[in-house]
Short mmCIF file of C-alpha atoms in Angstrom, two decimals:
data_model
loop_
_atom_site.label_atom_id
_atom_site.label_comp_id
_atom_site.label_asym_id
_atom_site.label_seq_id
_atom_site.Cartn_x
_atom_site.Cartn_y
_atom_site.Cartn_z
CA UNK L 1008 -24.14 -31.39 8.77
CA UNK L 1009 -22.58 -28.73 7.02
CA UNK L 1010 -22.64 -25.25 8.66
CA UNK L 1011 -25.36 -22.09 6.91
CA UNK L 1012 -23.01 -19.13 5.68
CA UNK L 1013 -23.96 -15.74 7.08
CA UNK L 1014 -25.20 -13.21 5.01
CA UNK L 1015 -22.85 -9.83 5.68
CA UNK L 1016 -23.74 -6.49 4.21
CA UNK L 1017 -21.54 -5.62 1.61
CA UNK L 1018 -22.60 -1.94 1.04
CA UNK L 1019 -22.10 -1.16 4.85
CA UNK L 1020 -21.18 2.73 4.63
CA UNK L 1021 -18.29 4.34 6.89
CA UNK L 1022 -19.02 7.41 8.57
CA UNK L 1023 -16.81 9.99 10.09
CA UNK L 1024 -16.29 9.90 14.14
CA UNK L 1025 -18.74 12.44 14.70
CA UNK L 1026 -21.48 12.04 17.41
CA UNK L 1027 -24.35 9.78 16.47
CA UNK L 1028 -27.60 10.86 17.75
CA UNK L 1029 -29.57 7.25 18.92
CA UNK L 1030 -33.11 8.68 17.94
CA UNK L 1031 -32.02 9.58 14.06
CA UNK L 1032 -31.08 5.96 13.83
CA UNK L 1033 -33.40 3.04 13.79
CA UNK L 1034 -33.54 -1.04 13.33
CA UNK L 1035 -34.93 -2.73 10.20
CA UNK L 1036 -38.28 -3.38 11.55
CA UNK L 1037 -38.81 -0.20 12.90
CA UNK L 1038 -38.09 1.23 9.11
CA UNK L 1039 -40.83 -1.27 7.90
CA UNK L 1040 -42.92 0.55 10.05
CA UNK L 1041 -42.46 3.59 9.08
CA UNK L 1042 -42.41 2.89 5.46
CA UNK L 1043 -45.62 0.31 5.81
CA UNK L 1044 -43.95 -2.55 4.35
CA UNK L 1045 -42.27 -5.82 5.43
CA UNK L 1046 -38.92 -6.64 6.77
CA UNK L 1047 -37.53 -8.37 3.71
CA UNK L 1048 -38.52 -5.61 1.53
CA UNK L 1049 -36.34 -3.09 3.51
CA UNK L 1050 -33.63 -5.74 3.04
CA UNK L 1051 -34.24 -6.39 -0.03
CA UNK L 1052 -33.23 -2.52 -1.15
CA UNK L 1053 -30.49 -2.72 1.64
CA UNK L 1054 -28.61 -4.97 -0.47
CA UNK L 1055 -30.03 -3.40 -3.78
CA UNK L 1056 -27.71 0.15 -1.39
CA UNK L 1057 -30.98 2.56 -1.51
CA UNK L 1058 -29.93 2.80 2.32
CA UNK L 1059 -26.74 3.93 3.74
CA UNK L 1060 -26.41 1.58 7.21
CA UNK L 1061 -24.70 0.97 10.29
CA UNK L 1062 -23.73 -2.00 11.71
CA UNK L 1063 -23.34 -1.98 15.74
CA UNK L 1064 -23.11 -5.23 17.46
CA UNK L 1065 -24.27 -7.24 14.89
CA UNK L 1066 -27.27 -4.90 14.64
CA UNK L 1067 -28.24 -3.02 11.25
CA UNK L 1068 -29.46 0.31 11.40
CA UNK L 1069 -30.85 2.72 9.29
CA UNK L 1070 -30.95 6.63 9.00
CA UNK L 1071 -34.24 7.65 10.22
CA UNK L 1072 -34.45 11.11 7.96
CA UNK L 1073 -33.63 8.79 4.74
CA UNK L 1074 -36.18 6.09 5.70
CA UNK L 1075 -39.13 8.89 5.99
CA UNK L 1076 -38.03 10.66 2.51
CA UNK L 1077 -37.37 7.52 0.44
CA UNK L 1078 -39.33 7.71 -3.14
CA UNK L 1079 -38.86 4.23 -4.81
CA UNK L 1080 -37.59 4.05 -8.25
CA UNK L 1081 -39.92 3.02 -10.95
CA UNK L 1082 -38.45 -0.36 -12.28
CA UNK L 1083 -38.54 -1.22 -15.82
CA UNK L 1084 -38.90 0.50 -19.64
CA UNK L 1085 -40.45 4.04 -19.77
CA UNK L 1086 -43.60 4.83 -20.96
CA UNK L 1087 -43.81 6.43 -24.14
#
């Protein structure tokens, strides 16, 4: 039975070693919360990097501040 491959972040952002406030951080479901969408659609532009994250224990998280202010990006030709 041959073993799944984990999926790993590739656009996994490094931040300085400043203090990291818990509250301006949150998981993936909590951002489809906020935003009022599902799970896989905040993954889905997580690997499209529309969201800077942080990994902690195995444990994505996303910035709270960018979350609330994301505008998405109209996809395809423009209107003439």
């Amino acid at each position: 039975m041959p073993k799944r491959k984990r999926k790993y972040l590739n656009n996994s952002s490094t931040f300085s070693k400043k203090k990291f406030d818990a509250q301006d951080w949150v998981s993936q479901s909590e951002a489809a919360r906020i935003r009022g969408v599902s799970p896989q659609a905040i993954g889905q532009l997580i690997q499209k990097g529309r969201f800077r994250t942080l990994e902690i224990g195995g444990k994505v998280l996303l910035n709270r501040r960018e979350v609330e202010t994301y505008k998405p990006q109209r996809t395809g030709r423009p209107r003439k």
